[in-house]
Coordinates of C-alpha atoms in Angstrom, one line a residue:
Chain H
M1 CA -3.5 1.9 61.0
S2 CA -5.9 1.4 58.1
F3 CA -6.9 4.2 55.8
A4 CA -10.5 3.8 56.8
R5 CA -9.6 4.1 60.5
A6 CA -7.4 7.2 59.9
Y7 CA -10.3 8.7 57.9
R8 CA -12.7 8.1 60.8
L9 CA -10.3 9.8 63.2
L10 CA -10.1 12.8 60.9
E11 CA -13.9 13.0 60.8
R12 CA -14.0 13.0 64.5
L13 CA -11.3 15.7 64.8
C14 CA -13.2 17.8 62.3
F15 CA -16.4 17.4 64.3
V16 CA -14.8 18.4 67.5
T17 CA -13.1 21.4 65.9
A18 CA -16.5 22.4 64.4
M19 CA -18.1 22.2 67.9
V20 CA -15.4 24.5 69.2
G21 CA -16.5 26.8 66.4
F22 CA -20.1 26.5 67.5
V23 CA -19.1 27.6 71.0
A24 CA -17.5 30.7 69.4
L25 CA -20.7 31.4 67.4
T26 CA -22.7 31.0 70.6
G27 CA -20.3 33.5 72.2
A28 CA -21.0 36.0 69.4
V29 CA -24.8 35.7 70.3
V30 CA -24.1 36.1 74.0
V31 CA -21.8 39.1 73.6
T32 CA -24.3 40.9 71.2
M33 CA -27.2 40.2 73.6
A34 CA -25.2 41.5 76.5
D35 CA -24.4 44.7 74.6
I36 CA -28.1 45.2 73.8
A37 CA -29.1 44.5 77.4
L38 CA -26.7 47.1 78.7
R39 CA -27.9 49.7 76.2
P40 CA -30.9 51.1 78.2
S41 CA -28.6 51.9 81.2
G42 CA -26.2 53.7 78.8
G43 CA -23.6 50.9 79.0
A44 CA -22.0 48.7 76.3
V45 CA -19.7 45.8 75.9
P46 CA -16.3 47.4 75.0
G47 CA -15.2 46.5 71.5
V48 CA -18.3 44.5 70.8
V49 CA -17.8 44.7 67.0
D50 CA -14.2 43.5 67.3
I51 CA -15.1 40.6 69.6
V52 CA -18.1 39.5 67.4
Q53 CA -15.9 39.6 64.3
L54 CA -13.3 37.4 66.0
L55 CA -15.9 34.9 67.3
V56 CA -17.7 34.7 64.0
M57 CA -14.5 34.2 62.1
A58 CA -13.5 31.5 64.6
G59 CA -16.9 29.8 64.2
A60 CA -16.9 29.9 60.4
F61 CA -13.4 28.6 59.9
L62 CA -13.4 26.0 62.5
A63 CA -16.6 24.7 60.8
L64 CA -14.9 24.6 57.3
P65 CA -13.1 21.3 57.7
Y66 CA -16.3 19.6 58.9
T67 CA -18.2 20.9 55.9
F68 CA -15.5 19.3 53.7
V69 CA -15.5 16.0 55.5
S70 CA -19.3 15.8 55.6
D71 CA -19.6 16.7 51.9
G72 CA -21.5 19.8 52.8
H73 CA -20.2 22.1 50.1
V74 CA -22.6 23.1 47.3
S75 CA -22.0 21.2 44.1
V76 CA -24.1 20.4 41.1
D77 CA -24.8 16.7 40.6
L78 CA -26.5 17.1 37.2
L79 CA -23.9 15.2 35.2
A80 CA -22.3 13.1 38.0
Q81 CA -25.6 11.4 39.1
N82 CA -25.9 9.7 35.7
L83 CA -22.3 8.5 35.5
P84 CA -21.0 5.1 36.4
A85 CA -19.4 4.8 39.9
R86 CA -15.8 5.1 38.6
A87 CA -16.5 8.1 36.4
A88 CA -18.2 9.8 39.3
A89 CA -15.2 8.9 41.5
F90 CA -12.9 10.5 38.8
L91 CA -14.9 13.7 39.0
R92 CA -14.7 13.7 42.8
L93 CA -11.0 13.0 42.6
G94 CA -10.6 16.1 40.3
A95 CA -12.6 18.2 42.7
A96 CA -10.5 17.0 45.7
I97 CA -7.3 17.8 43.9
L98 CA -8.4 21.3 43.1
G99 CA -9.7 21.7 46.7
T100 CA -6.4 20.6 48.2
A101 CA -4.4 22.9 45.9
L102 CA -6.6 26.0 46.6
M103 CA -6.7 25.4 50.4
A104 CA -2.9 25.0 50.5
L105 CA -2.3 28.1 48.3
I106 CA -4.5 30.3 50.4
M107 CA -3.0 28.9 53.6
R108 CA 0.6 29.5 52.4
Y109 CA 0.0 33.1 51.3
G110 CA -2.4 33.8 54.1
W111 CA 0.4 32.8 56.5
Q112 CA 2.7 35.3 54.8
S113 CA 0.1 38.1 55.2
M114 CA -0.4 37.2 58.9
M115 CA 3.3 37.3 59.5
Q116 CA 3.5 40.7 57.8
Q117 CA 0.7 42.1 60.0
R118 CA 2.4 40.6 63.0
R119 CA 5.7 42.5 62.1
F120 CA 3.7 45.7 61.7
G121 CA 1.9 45.1 65.0
D122 CA -1.5 45.5 63.3
V123 CA -4.5 45.4 65.8
S124 CA -8.3 45.7 65.5
Q125 CA -9.9 49.1 65.5
T126 CA -11.6 49.5 68.8
I127 CA -10.0 47.4 71.5
G128 CA -6.7 46.5 69.8
I129 CA -7.0 42.8 69.4
P130 CA -3.9 41.6 67.5
M131 CA -4.8 40.8 63.9
T132 CA -3.0 37.5 64.3
W133 CA -5.9 36.3 66.5
Y134 CA -8.3 36.8 63.5
W135 CA -5.9 35.0 61.2
S136 CA -5.4 32.0 63.5
P137 CA -8.8 30.3 63.1
L138 CA -8.8 31.1 59.4
L139 CA -5.4 29.4 58.9
F140 CA -6.1 26.5 61.2
G141 CA -9.4 25.9 59.4
L142 CA -7.7 26.0 56.0
A143 CA -4.9 23.7 57.2
L144 CA -7.3 21.1 58.5
S145 CA -9.4 21.5 55.3
S146 CA -6.2 20.9 53.2
V147 CA -5.6 17.7 55.1
V148 CA -9.2 16.6 54.6
A149 CA -9.0 17.4 50.9
L150 CA -5.8 15.4 50.7
F151 CA -7.5 12.4 52.4
L152 CA -10.3 12.8 49.8
V153 CA -7.8 12.7 47.0
V154 CA -6.5 9.3 48.4
R155 CA -10.0 8.0 49.0
E156 CA -11.3 8.9 45.5
G157 CA -8.0 7.7 43.9
A158 CA -8.4 4.3 45.6
H159 CA -12.1 4.3 44.6
L160 CA -11.1 5.0 41.0
V161 CA -8.4 2.3 40.9
T162 CA -10.1 -0.5 42.9
G163 CA -13.7 0.4 42.1
R164 CA -14.5 0.2 45.8
D165 CA -14.8 3.1 48.2
P166 CA -12.4 2.5 51.1
V167 CA -14.6 4.4 53.5
V168 CA -18.4 4.1 53.8
R169 CA -19.9 7.3 52.3
G170 CA -21.8 9.8 54.4
S171 CA -20.6 8.5 57.7
A172 CA -19.5 11.9 59.2
P173 CA -20.9 12.4 62.7
Chain T
M1 CA -6.0 37.4 24.1
S2 CA -7.7 40.5 25.6
G3 CA -8.5 40.9 29.3
P4 CA -12.3 40.9 28.9
F5 CA -12.2 37.9 26.7
I6 CA -10.2 36.1 29.4
G7 CA -12.8 37.2 31.9
L8 CA -15.6 35.7 29.7
F9 CA -13.5 32.5 29.2
G10 CA -13.0 32.4 33.0
F11 CA -16.8 32.6 33.6
A12 CA -17.3 29.8 31.2
A13 CA -14.5 27.7 32.8
A14 CA -16.1 28.2 36.3
L15 CA -19.5 27.1 34.9
V16 CA -17.9 23.9 33.4
L17 CA -16.1 23.1 36.6
I18 CA -19.3 23.5 38.6
L19 CA -21.1 21.2 36.1
L20 CA -18.3 18.7 36.6
R21 CA -19.3 18.6 40.3
V22 CA -16.4 20.7 41.6
P23 CA -17.8 22.5 44.7
V24 CA -18.9 26.0 43.7
G25 CA -16.5 27.8 46.1
I26 CA -13.5 25.8 44.9
A27 CA -14.4 26.3 41.2
M28 CA -14.7 30.0 41.6
G29 CA -11.5 30.2 43.7
V30 CA -9.4 28.1 41.3
V31 CA -10.6 30.0 38.2
G32 CA -10.1 33.3 40.1
V33 CA -6.5 32.4 41.0
G34 CA -5.7 31.0 37.5
G35 CA -7.3 33.9 35.7
F36 CA -5.7 36.5 37.8
A37 CA -2.3 34.9 37.3
F38 CA -2.9 34.8 33.6
V39 CA -3.8 38.5 33.4
S40 CA -1.4 40.0 36.0
G41 CA 1.3 37.4 36.6
W42 CA 2.1 35.3 39.6
R43 CA 3.8 37.9 41.8
Q44 CA 0.5 39.9 42.1
T45 CA -1.5 36.7 42.4
E46 CA 0.5 35.8 45.5
F47 CA -0.5 39.2 47.0
V48 CA -4.2 38.6 46.1
L49 CA -4.1 35.1 47.6
G50 CA -2.7 36.6 50.8
I51 CA -5.5 39.2 51.2
A52 CA -8.6 38.3 49.2
P53 CA -9.8 35.4 51.3
F54 CA -9.4 37.4 54.6
E55 CA -11.0 40.5 53.1
A56 CA -13.9 38.4 51.9
V57 CA -14.8 37.1 55.3
F58 CA -13.7 39.8 57.7
P59 CA -16.5 42.5 57.5
Y60 CA -18.6 42.8 60.7
S61 CA -21.7 42.9 58.6
L62 CA -21.0 39.3 57.5
S63 CA -21.6 38.2 61.1
V64 CA -25.3 38.3 60.3
V65 CA -25.0 35.2 58.1
P66 CA -24.2 32.5 60.7
L67 CA -26.4 34.1 63.3
F68 CA -29.5 34.0 61.0
V69 CA -28.6 30.5 60.0
L70 CA -28.5 29.6 63.7
M71 CA -31.9 31.3 64.2
G72 CA -33.3 29.2 61.4
A73 CA -31.8 26.0 62.7
F74 CA -33.4 26.5 66.2
A75 CA -36.7 27.7 64.7
A76 CA -36.9 24.7 62.5
R77 CA -36.7 22.4 65.5
A78 CA -38.8 24.5 67.9
G79 CA -42.1 23.1 66.7
L80 CA -43.1 26.4 65.1
S81 CA -43.9 24.8 61.8
K82 CA -46.7 22.7 63.2
S83 CA -48.3 25.6 65.1
L84 CA -48.1 27.8 62.1
Y85 CA -49.6 25.2 59.8
D86 CA -52.5 24.5 62.3
A87 CA -53.2 28.3 62.6
V88 CA -53.5 29.0 58.9
N89 CA -55.3 25.7 58.4
A90 CA -57.9 26.7 61.0
F91 CA -58.9 29.7 58.9
I92 CA -58.7 28.4 55.3
G93 CA -58.3 24.6 55.5
H94 CA -62.0 24.0 54.8
A95 CA -61.9 25.6 51.4
R96 CA -61.1 23.7 48.2
G97 CA -57.3 23.5 48.1
G98 CA -57.3 25.1 51.5
L99 CA -54.7 22.8 53.0
A100 CA -52.3 23.7 50.1
M101 CA -53.1 27.4 50.7
A102 CA -52.4 26.8 54.4
T103 CA -49.1 25.3 53.4
I104 CA -48.2 28.4 51.4
G105 CA -49.2 30.7 54.3
A106 CA -47.3 28.7 56.9
C107 CA -44.2 28.5 54.6
A108 CA -44.3 32.3 54.3
A109 CA -44.6 32.8 58.0
F110 CA -41.9 30.2 58.7
G111 CA -39.7 31.8 56.2
A112 CA -40.0 35.0 58.2
V113 CA -38.1 33.4 61.1
C114 CA -36.0 30.9 59.2
G115 CA -34.4 32.6 56.2
S116 CA -33.6 29.4 54.4
S117 CA -35.6 27.9 51.6
L118 CA -34.4 24.4 52.0
A119 CA -35.0 24.3 55.7
T120 CA -38.5 25.7 55.1
V121 CA -39.3 23.0 52.6
A122 CA -37.8 20.2 54.7
T123 CA -39.6 21.4 57.9
M124 CA -43.0 22.3 56.4
G125 CA -42.9 19.2 54.1
R126 CA -42.8 16.9 57.1
V127 CA -45.8 18.7 58.6
A128 CA -47.9 19.4 55.6
M129 CA -47.4 16.5 53.3
P130 CA -48.8 13.8 55.6
E131 CA -51.8 16.1 56.4
M132 CA -52.6 16.8 52.8
R133 CA -52.3 13.1 51.8
R134 CA -54.5 12.1 54.7
H135 CA -57.2 14.5 53.4
G136 CA -57.0 13.0 49.9
Y137 CA -55.0 15.8 48.2
H138 CA -53.3 14.7 45.0
D139 CA -49.5 14.5 45.4
R140 CA -49.1 16.8 42.5
L141 CA -50.7 19.7 44.3
A142 CA -49.4 18.8 47.8
A143 CA -45.8 18.4 46.9
A144 CA -45.7 21.4 44.6
S145 CA -47.3 23.7 47.2
V146 CA -44.5 22.7 49.7
A147 CA -41.7 23.1 47.1
A148 CA -43.1 26.5 45.9
G149 CA -44.0 27.7 49.4
G150 CA -40.4 27.0 50.5
T151 CA -39.1 29.5 48.0
L152 CA -40.8 32.3 49.9
G153 CA -38.2 31.9 52.6
V154 CA -35.6 33.2 50.3
L155 CA -37.2 36.5 49.8
I156 CA -39.2 37.1 53.0
P157 CA -36.8 38.7 55.5
P158 CA -34.5 37.7 57.1
S159 CA -33.0 36.3 53.9
I160 CA -29.4 35.0 53.8
I161 CA -29.2 35.6 50.0
L162 CA -30.3 39.2 50.4
V163 CA -27.6 39.7 53.1
I164 CA -25.0 38.3 50.7
Y165 CA -26.3 40.5 47.8
G166 CA -26.2 43.5 50.2
L167 CA -22.6 42.8 51.2
L168 CA -21.4 42.2 47.6
T169 CA -23.0 45.4 46.2
E170 CA -22.7 47.6 49.4
T171 CA -26.4 48.0 49.5
S172 CA -28.1 48.5 52.9
I173 CA -29.3 45.2 54.3
G174 CA -32.0 46.9 56.3
A175 CA -33.4 48.5 53.1
L176 CA -33.3 45.2 51.3
F177 CA -35.2 43.5 54.1
M178 CA -37.8 46.1 54.0
A179 CA -38.0 46.1 50.2
A180 CA -38.5 42.3 50.3
L181 CA -41.6 42.3 52.5
I182 CA -44.3 43.4 50.0
P183 CA -43.0 41.3 47.1
G184 CA -42.8 38.3 49.5
L185 CA -46.5 38.8 50.5
L186 CA -47.4 39.3 46.9
G187 CA -45.7 36.0 46.1
T188 CA -47.8 34.4 48.9
V189 CA -51.0 35.7 47.6
L190 CA -50.2 34.8 44.0
Y191 CA -49.4 31.2 45.0
M192 CA -52.7 30.9 46.8
L193 CA -54.4 32.3 43.8
A194 CA -52.7 29.7 41.6
I195 CA -54.1 27.0 44.0
F196 CA -57.5 28.5 43.9
V197 CA -57.6 28.5 40.1
E198 CA -56.1 25.0 39.9
T199 CA -58.7 23.5 42.3
R200 CA -61.5 25.3 40.5
I201 CA -60.5 23.6 37.3
N202 CA -59.8 20.3 38.9
P203 CA -61.5 19.9 42.3
A204 CA -60.2 16.4 42.8
L205 CA -56.7 17.8 43.3
G206 CA -57.5 19.3 46.7
P207 CA -61.0 18.5 48.2
G208 CA -62.4 20.8 50.9
G209 CA -62.5 19.7 54.5
P210 CA -64.6 20.4 57.6
R211 CA -64.9 24.1 58.8
Q212 CA -63.4 24.9 62.2
D213 CA -65.4 27.1 64.7
W214 CA -64.0 30.5 65.9
G215 CA -63.0 29.1 69.2
A216 CA -60.7 26.5 67.5
R217 CA -59.4 29.2 65.3
M218 CA -58.5 31.5 68.2
R219 CA -56.8 28.7 70.1
A220 CA -54.7 27.8 67.0
L221 CA -53.9 31.5 66.5
S222 CA -52.8 31.9 70.1
R223 CA -50.1 29.2 69.6
V224 CA -48.2 31.2 67.1
W225 CA -47.5 34.2 69.2
A226 CA -43.8 33.2 69.3
V227 CA -43.4 33.6 65.5
A228 CA -45.2 36.9 65.6
L229 CA -42.9 38.1 68.5
L230 CA -39.7 36.9 66.8
F231 CA -40.6 38.5 63.5
A232 CA -41.7 41.7 65.2
L233 CA -38.4 41.8 67.2
V234 CA -36.1 40.9 64.3
I235 CA -37.6 42.8 61.4
G236 CA -39.5 45.5 63.4
G237 CA -36.3 46.1 65.3
I238 CA -34.3 46.7 62.1
Y239 CA -37.2 48.9 60.7
A240 CA -37.4 51.0 63.9
G241 CA -33.6 51.4 64.1
W242 CA -33.3 49.5 67.4
F243 CA -31.0 46.9 66.0
S244 CA -28.4 46.5 63.3
P245 CA -29.0 43.4 61.1
T246 CA -26.3 41.5 63.1
E247 CA -27.9 42.4 66.4
A248 CA -31.3 41.4 65.1
A249 CA -29.9 38.1 64.0
A250 CA -28.4 37.5 67.5
V251 CA -31.8 38.4 69.1
G252 CA -33.5 36.1 66.7
A253 CA -31.2 33.2 67.4
F254 CA -31.5 33.7 71.1
G255 CA -35.3 34.0 70.9
A256 CA -35.7 30.9 68.8
F257 CA -33.5 29.0 71.3
L258 CA -35.6 30.2 74.2
F259 CA -38.8 29.3 72.4
A260 CA -37.5 25.8 71.7
L261 CA -36.5 25.5 75.3
A262 CA -39.9 26.7 76.6
Q263 CA -41.6 24.2 74.3
G264 CA -39.5 21.4 75.8
R265 CA -38.0 20.6 72.5
M266 CA -34.4 21.5 73.1
S267 CA -33.0 18.2 74.0
R268 CA -29.2 17.5 73.7
A269 CA -29.7 15.7 70.4
V270 CA -31.8 18.6 69.0
F271 CA -29.2 21.1 70.2
V272 CA -26.3 19.2 68.5
D273 CA -28.5 18.8 65.4
S274 CA -29.0 22.5 65.2
A275 CA -25.3 23.1 65.8
V276 CA -24.3 20.7 63.0
E277 CA -26.7 22.3 60.5
T278 CA -25.5 25.8 61.4
L279 CA -21.8 24.7 61.1
R280 CA -22.2 22.9 57.8
T281 CA -24.2 25.8 56.2
T282 CA -21.8 28.4 57.6
G283 CA -18.7 26.5 56.3
M284 CA -20.4 26.1 52.9
I285 CA -21.3 29.8 52.7
F286 CA -17.9 31.0 53.8
L287 CA -16.0 28.8 51.3
I288 CA -18.2 30.2 48.5
L289 CA -17.4 33.7 49.8
I290 CA -13.7 33.0 49.7
G291 CA -14.0 31.6 46.2
A292 CA -16.2 34.6 45.1
G293 CA -13.6 37.0 46.6
L294 CA -10.8 35.5 44.5
F295 CA -13.1 35.3 41.4
N296 CA -14.2 39.0 41.8
Y297 CA -10.5 40.1 41.8
F298 CA -10.1 38.3 38.5
I299 CA -13.3 39.6 36.9
E300 CA -12.5 43.1 37.9
I301 CA -8.9 43.1 36.6
S302 CA -10.0 41.4 33.4
G303 CA -12.0 44.5 32.5
L304 CA -15.1 42.4 31.6
P305 CA -17.6 44.6 33.5
S306 CA -16.4 47.8 31.7
L307 CA -16.6 46.0 28.4
L308 CA -20.1 44.8 29.1
V309 CA -21.2 48.3 30.1
G310 CA -19.7 49.7 26.9
S311 CA -21.1 47.0 24.6
I312 CA -24.6 47.4 26.0
E313 CA -24.4 51.2 25.5
D314 CA -23.3 50.6 21.9
T315 CA -26.3 48.3 21.2
G316 CA -28.7 51.2 21.7
L317 CA -31.1 49.0 23.6
S318 CA -33.3 50.7 26.1
P319 CA -32.2 50.1 29.8
F320 CA -35.4 48.3 30.4
A321 CA -34.8 45.9 27.5
V322 CA -31.4 45.2 28.9
L323 CA -32.9 44.5 32.3
L324 CA -35.3 42.0 30.7
I325 CA -32.4 40.2 29.0
I326 CA -30.6 40.1 32.3
M327 CA -33.7 38.6 34.0
L328 CA -34.1 36.0 31.2
F329 CA -30.4 35.1 31.6
Y330 CA -30.9 34.5 35.3
V331 CA -34.1 32.4 34.8
V332 CA -32.1 30.1 32.4
L333 CA -29.0 30.0 34.7
G334 CA -31.2 29.3 37.7
C335 CA -32.2 26.0 36.0
F336 CA -28.7 24.8 36.4
M337 CA -27.2 26.5 39.5
D338 CA -28.3 27.0 43.1
S339 CA -29.3 30.6 43.9
L340 CA -26.4 31.6 46.2
S341 CA -23.7 30.4 43.8
M342 CA -25.5 32.0 40.8
I343 CA -25.6 35.4 42.5
L344 CA -22.0 35.3 43.7
L345 CA -20.8 34.2 40.3
T346 CA -22.6 36.8 38.2
V347 CA -23.1 39.9 40.4
P348 CA -19.5 41.0 39.9
F349 CA -20.1 41.7 36.2
V350 CA -23.9 42.1 36.1
F351 CA -24.2 44.7 38.9
P352 CA -21.8 47.3 37.2
V353 CA -24.1 47.0 34.1
V354 CA -27.2 47.5 36.2
S355 CA -25.7 50.5 38.0
A356 CA -24.5 52.1 34.8
L357 CA -28.1 51.8 33.5
G358 CA -29.2 53.8 36.5
F359 CA -31.4 51.1 38.2
D360 CA -32.0 51.2 41.9
P361 CA -29.7 48.5 43.6
V362 CA -32.4 47.7 46.1
W363 CA -35.0 47.1 43.4
F364 CA -32.6 45.0 41.4
G365 CA -31.6 43.0 44.4
I366 CA -35.3 42.0 45.0
L367 CA -35.7 41.2 41.3
L368 CA -32.6 39.1 41.4
V369 CA -33.7 37.2 44.5
T370 CA -37.2 36.7 42.9
V371 CA -35.5 35.1 39.9
A372 CA -33.3 33.0 42.2
E373 CA -36.5 31.8 43.9
I374 CA -37.8 30.7 40.5
G375 CA -34.6 28.7 40.0
L376 CA -35.4 26.7 43.2
I377 CA -38.4 25.2 41.5
T378 CA -37.2 24.8 37.9
P379 CA -35.8 21.4 36.8
P380 CA -33.3 19.9 36.4
V381 CA -31.5 21.3 39.6
G382 CA -34.4 23.1 41.4
M383 CA -33.2 22.2 44.9
N384 CA -36.7 22.4 46.5
L385 CA -38.0 19.7 44.1
F386 CA -35.4 17.3 45.5
V387 CA -35.9 18.3 49.1
V388 CA -39.7 17.7 49.0
Q389 CA -39.1 14.3 47.4
G390 CA -36.8 13.5 50.3
V391 CA -39.5 14.2 52.9
A392 CA -42.4 12.5 51.1
P393 CA -41.9 8.8 50.6
G394 CA -42.9 7.4 47.3
L395 CA -43.1 10.8 45.6
K396 CA -42.0 10.8 41.9
Q397 CA -40.1 13.8 40.6
A398 CA -42.3 13.9 37.5
T399 CA -45.3 14.4 39.7
V400 CA -43.7 17.4 41.5
I401 CA -42.6 19.0 38.2
R402 CA -46.1 18.7 36.7
G403 CA -47.5 20.3 39.8
I404 CA -45.1 23.1 39.9
L405 CA -46.2 24.7 36.6
P406 CA -49.0 26.9 38.0
F407 CA -46.6 28.2 40.7
F408 CA -44.0 28.9 38.0
A409 CA -46.7 30.9 36.2
A410 CA -47.5 32.8 39.4
D411 CA -43.8 33.6 39.7
V412 CA -43.7 35.0 36.2
V413 CA -46.7 37.2 37.0
R414 CA -45.0 38.4 40.2
L415 CA -41.7 39.1 38.3
T416 CA -43.7 41.1 35.7
L417 CA -45.5 43.1 38.4
L418 CA -42.2 43.9 40.2
L419 CA -40.6 44.9 36.9
A420 CA -43.6 47.1 35.8
F421 CA -44.2 48.7 39.2
P422 CA -40.9 49.3 41.1
V423 CA -43.0 51.1 43.8
I424 CA -44.2 47.7 45.1
T425 CA -40.6 47.1 46.1
L426 CA -39.4 50.6 47.0
W427 CA -42.3 52.0 48.9
L428 CA -41.4 50.5 52.3
P429 CA -37.6 51.3 52.2
M430 CA -38.4 54.8 51.1
R431 CA -40.7 55.2 54.1
M432 CA -38.0 53.8 56.4
A433 CA -35.5 56.3 55.0
G434 CA -38.1 59.0 55.8

């Protein structure tokens, strides 16, 4: 399989993952609305805060790889926009290496923290959702983001060496 | 090397990485980890890496961010922008510069249901730019009014940046929203005044158009009930204590979705488009929050905030003089950084100084966001300047920059008024608190 094709598949995977995250965000809206709607009759959705926290974390972290792959992170182009293509690729390569390292480090030590909380049986405050449920989307999002960042390292590295981008830029769905 | 010096060096290193096009969240995170390891050793850094990212994104109050982003994404596609523009235009469009003033008014109203400056510029630009061009407005005034009007969305609640500031400094988000209302309206009036003065001096910039009768005005007004209802529900709900900010955001997102559906604009493509925008923005904000979480640990342990507080006390400068210096620092920094990153990068060491000087955190928050707004229209990285260029074919950046000067002056006047009269900001939150 060519690198470009593998990259496309990764983009697709990130898009689908992000859409699952969007379902979670929509769930947060629905649960909150249900809680508000039940209020006049003295009712409430049990553990609404715990549930919304979980759904929003899922939404945000399942979206993270898509933000990476679609170049959606905030960066300042002030210098890069005036540089030749290879020099700009060099800067992007540096950013991708730092991104890979940071994502991988957070994932590794985050995993340790999750395992520790699992051993202690930590749960959420109101309805006792295991804390591992909150960690799972975070770690999955970081893991997929690490893979995306690694692909970006290869892509920008190839761009730097050959002077040609192996994938058409800005093609994320 | 002392801790505070390492902290200062870390701040400079983060700025350099950001200028080298490293995404802001990653730059802050890498410097945070490296700096913390340098000051405290790797064993403790492992612990921080395990908890800081989770802590940075776990609070329930943070749920408000993606929900307001979702509300803005739906509102931007619900056709609210055109109705708002037509309504304001019906009343003042006939005056000299009236269409530009209508753009400012519509931007302010749209900001009230959107919360994002870039979305406001992109959406209103598509509606207002062709209209102003059709009526013979000079690009200089047309583009600048869209770019400047878009900044109002940052301050007028609900504002994502105010939410982030509130979370960072543990300041009430409800109080910040209330405090932002009058300064937001003041900004709107001052921008309109800038257009009035500019078109008095040079009438060719924005010629007057035909006057609409009262029947047409009322019809146009009746089409913006949804904006009024959404704003009343979201902000009125927070003010009245019916909803927490997170609940208000969910109500807003649901309401904007229903409105788009009722308008027949919620096609599958539009829904996916809204989802993609929400996801990209949420991912972007959460990565910055993680980076900021790590960076904050480093800045705190470096002792930089305490050193700054001590040094400022030693200078003998009055608190107000220090505040002026801080504002100047932000105006300059805002020329090179986007507002969210700027706030996340600097608040960890600026806020302790401001608190030690005894300034109200709500007042400072509004001043900070006002300065961040100025950054959105100041070259070379004023984001709104680029966005308006993107939606108006053939527009030169030099034209926009020339046109932005009167609006920049209006912003300076507003900042001066807010600094001189804190009551403008604090009156409403004080009433809310009873």
